[in-house]
Amino acid sequence: MKKFLYLLLVFVFCIEVAGAQQRPQYTQYVFNNYLLNPAVTGIENYTDVKAGYRSQWTGLNGAPVTSYLTINAPLGSNFLQGDATAFPASGGENPSSRLYTQNYMAAEPHHGIGMTIVTDQTGPITQTNIDATYAYHLGLTDRVNLAVGVSAGVSHISLNTSEITTENPLDPAISNGNNSQWKPDLSIGVWMYSSTYYFGASIQQLLPQNLYFSTNNSYNQSKTVPQYFLTGGTKIFMTDDITLLPSFLIKVIEPTPVTFDINAKFSFRDKFWFGGSYRRNDSFGVLAGVNISSFINIGYSYDITTSGLNTVSNGTHEIVIGLLLNNRYKVTCPQHMF
């Protein structure tokens, strides 16, 4: 009976996470919006590489653990060699300054390409998404750009039955099924941006897929659902050196209630930043980051759980390391992903 109750709890937990969080969630999405929207591909004037690790609800056995690697870069000689947003060889004005925004001009039309690899493990279930991305950026006005993007690839989901103990070794919910599956994956997005604000909308999991491991009709009703994201952010100059950067993220995932994140961070020139976040009915977070050089930057966040899991969770840790390759203008912080 104890084994049955344990199995029931594991499956309820996995079903809850799979239903409401079929894709990983991120506190530091403001540091890498590329994870949520393919239209961000190639937005910066260098090759942007990021590696991230997130341990959610630490202390809870089987809680989600996410790791990822992303890379994207712009294409087009006009953008790379002489567009209006390019910095001189010395580095020029930092993107958080008033002077930079006053002199800002929209980027030349250009393409962007990239790739994302995201692995998310929750209990015995592991999902890995491998996607190639493409975006096209064009100027709406002399100070505003619009980008449209698409992400396409595959999703691999597997069930490690060795981590599950059942009362019946031939439990029909997991036996004689396909415990290692490949599915197609497709996402689209749009992104409008200037020197002082951005708005974006995207849809992930455009192709609904079956999400079960049994051939028994009593256990094969689960499916993936499209996930909708709407985000935006702006710059508010506090002083010549300090900038406030508020942002939001709204997530719509049927049939769960609409949820949202609210973030705000303070940036000191192009050296370091810190801030906080709130996720509805889930957590409060603190964030901090430092731009070590024109080659590397680091961000860290810690979430304090406010949901019913706070009695067993020690919070959530997330760290992101960014590399700025082919950074010919030696910028030390993103020009557009502020």
Short mmCIF file of C-alpha atoms in Angstrom, two decimals, residues 159-299:
data_model
loop_
_atom_site.label_atom_id
_atom_site.label_comp_id
_atom_site.label_asym_id
_atom_site.label_seq_id
_atom_site.Cartn_x
_atom_site.Cartn_y
_atom_site.Cartn_z
CA LEU A 159 10.58 7.90 -19.05
CA ASN A 160 13.15 6.20 -16.82
CA THR A 161 11.12 3.27 -15.48
CA SER A 162 14.01 2.18 -13.23
CA GLU A 163 13.17 5.17 -11.01
CA ILE A 164 9.60 3.99 -10.54
CA THR A 165 8.57 1.22 -8.14
CA THR A 166 5.11 -0.24 -8.74
CA GLU A 167 3.09 -2.80 -6.84
CA ASN A 168 2.50 -4.59 -10.14
CA PRO A 169 5.72 -5.02 -12.21
CA LEU A 170 3.54 -5.00 -15.35
CA ASP A 171 1.64 -1.86 -14.46
CA PRO A 172 -0.35 -0.98 -17.62
CA ALA A 173 0.37 2.74 -17.19
CA ILE A 174 4.06 2.28 -18.10
CA SER A 175 4.62 -1.27 -19.35
CA ASN A 176 4.80 -2.29 -23.01
CA GLY A 177 4.88 1.36 -24.03
CA ASN A 178 7.22 3.66 -25.92
CA ASN A 179 9.38 5.18 -23.20
CA SER A 180 11.64 7.10 -25.60
CA GLN A 181 9.90 9.29 -28.16
CA TRP A 182 10.86 11.94 -30.73
CA LYS A 183 8.35 14.64 -31.65
CA PRO A 184 8.48 17.59 -34.08
CA ASP A 185 8.72 21.05 -32.48
CA LEU A 186 7.69 24.44 -33.90
CA SER A 187 7.51 27.97 -32.47
CA ILE A 188 6.96 31.46 -33.94
CA GLY A 189 7.37 34.98 -32.62
CA VAL A 190 7.45 38.73 -33.31
CA TRP A 191 9.58 41.37 -31.59
CA MET A 192 9.43 45.18 -31.81
CA TYR A 193 12.29 47.12 -30.28
CA SER A 194 14.01 50.48 -30.00
CA SER A 195 16.71 51.87 -27.71
CA THR A 196 14.30 52.34 -24.79
CA TYR A 197 11.59 49.65 -25.03
CA TYR A 198 10.61 46.30 -26.50
CA PHE A 199 7.45 44.24 -26.96
CA GLY A 200 7.28 40.62 -28.01
CA ALA A 201 4.77 37.84 -28.58
CA SER A 202 5.43 34.18 -29.28
CA ILE A 203 3.80 30.76 -29.42
CA GLN A 204 5.65 27.58 -28.45
CA GLN A 205 4.54 23.99 -29.12
CA LEU A 206 2.50 24.97 -32.16
CA LEU A 207 2.18 21.29 -33.12
CA PRO A 208 0.19 19.46 -30.38
CA GLN A 209 1.60 16.00 -29.73
CA ASN A 210 0.57 12.94 -27.73
CA LEU A 211 2.34 12.86 -24.36
CA TYR A 212 1.99 9.39 -22.90
CA PHE A 213 4.00 6.19 -22.53
CA SER A 214 1.30 3.50 -22.61
CA THR A 215 -0.61 1.85 -25.43
CA ASN A 216 -3.53 1.31 -23.07
CA ASN A 217 -6.35 3.72 -23.99
CA SER A 218 -7.09 4.32 -20.31
CA TYR A 219 -3.71 6.05 -19.87
CA ASN A 220 -3.06 7.78 -23.20
CA GLN A 221 -5.13 10.95 -22.99
CA SER A 222 -2.32 13.44 -22.31
CA LYS A 223 -1.25 15.90 -25.03
CA THR A 224 0.99 18.92 -25.36
CA VAL A 225 -0.72 22.29 -25.77
CA PRO A 226 0.40 25.58 -27.37
CA GLN A 227 1.99 28.03 -24.94
CA TYR A 228 1.53 31.77 -25.51
CA PHE A 229 3.94 34.44 -24.25
CA LEU A 230 3.59 38.22 -24.23
CA THR A 231 6.43 40.31 -22.88
CA GLY A 232 7.64 43.90 -22.76
CA GLY A 233 10.16 46.15 -21.07
CA THR A 234 11.44 49.72 -20.98
CA LYS A 235 14.27 51.94 -19.71
CA ILE A 236 13.71 54.67 -17.13
CA PHE A 237 16.71 56.91 -16.49
CA MET A 238 17.16 57.60 -12.78
CA THR A 239 20.48 59.39 -13.19
CA ASP A 240 23.12 59.54 -15.90
CA ASP A 241 24.65 56.35 -14.48
CA ILE A 242 21.68 54.42 -13.05
CA THR A 243 18.85 53.01 -15.16
CA LEU A 244 15.67 51.27 -13.99
CA LEU A 245 14.59 48.44 -16.31
CA PRO A 246 11.05 47.15 -15.56
CA SER A 247 9.59 44.28 -17.61
CA PHE A 248 6.72 41.81 -17.61
CA LEU A 249 5.89 38.38 -18.98
CA ILE A 250 2.34 37.02 -19.42
CA LYS A 251 1.90 33.27 -20.00
CA VAL A 252 -1.27 31.66 -21.34
CA ILE A 253 -1.30 27.85 -21.19
CA GLU A 254 -4.68 26.17 -21.44
CA PRO A 255 -6.38 24.93 -19.33
CA THR A 256 -4.39 26.47 -16.47
CA PRO A 257 -5.09 30.03 -15.26
CA VAL A 258 -3.23 32.91 -16.91
CA THR A 259 -0.06 33.73 -15.00
CA PHE A 260 2.46 36.55 -15.16
CA ASP A 261 5.93 37.64 -14.07
CA ILE A 262 6.87 41.21 -13.10
CA ASN A 263 10.55 42.14 -12.99
CA ALA A 264 12.55 45.26 -12.26
CA LYS A 265 16.31 45.68 -12.26
CA PHE A 266 18.71 48.57 -11.74
CA SER A 267 21.68 48.83 -14.06
CA PHE A 268 24.82 50.83 -13.26
CA ARG A 269 26.26 51.90 -16.61
CA ASP A 270 27.46 48.69 -18.27
CA LYS A 271 29.10 47.18 -15.17
CA PHE A 272 26.51 45.34 -13.05
CA TRP A 273 22.78 45.07 -12.30
CA PHE A 274 20.46 43.81 -9.56
CA GLY A 275 16.70 43.57 -9.10
CA GLY A 276 13.68 41.56 -8.11
CA SER A 277 10.81 39.58 -9.59
CA TYR A 278 7.35 38.33 -8.72
CA ARG A 279 5.60 35.35 -10.29
CA ARG A 280 1.86 35.12 -9.63
CA ASN A 281 0.94 32.45 -7.08
CA ASP A 282 4.44 31.00 -7.24
CA SER A 283 7.43 33.00 -5.99
CA PHE A 284 9.40 36.15 -5.26
CA GLY A 285 12.92 36.38 -6.63
CA VAL A 286 16.13 38.36 -6.32
CA LEU A 287 18.43 38.79 -9.32
CA ALA A 288 21.95 40.08 -9.85
CA GLY A 289 24.49 40.11 -12.64
CA VAL A 290 27.88 41.44 -13.58
CA ASN A 291 29.44 42.22 -16.96
CA ILE A 292 32.98 41.04 -16.30
CA SER A 293 34.38 42.11 -19.66
CA SER A 294 33.50 42.44 -23.33
CA PHE A 295 33.77 38.63 -23.50
CA ILE A 296 31.79 37.26 -20.54
CA ASN A 297 28.90 38.14 -18.22
CA ILE A 298 27.11 36.26 -15.44
CA GLY A 299 23.62 36.42 -13.95
#
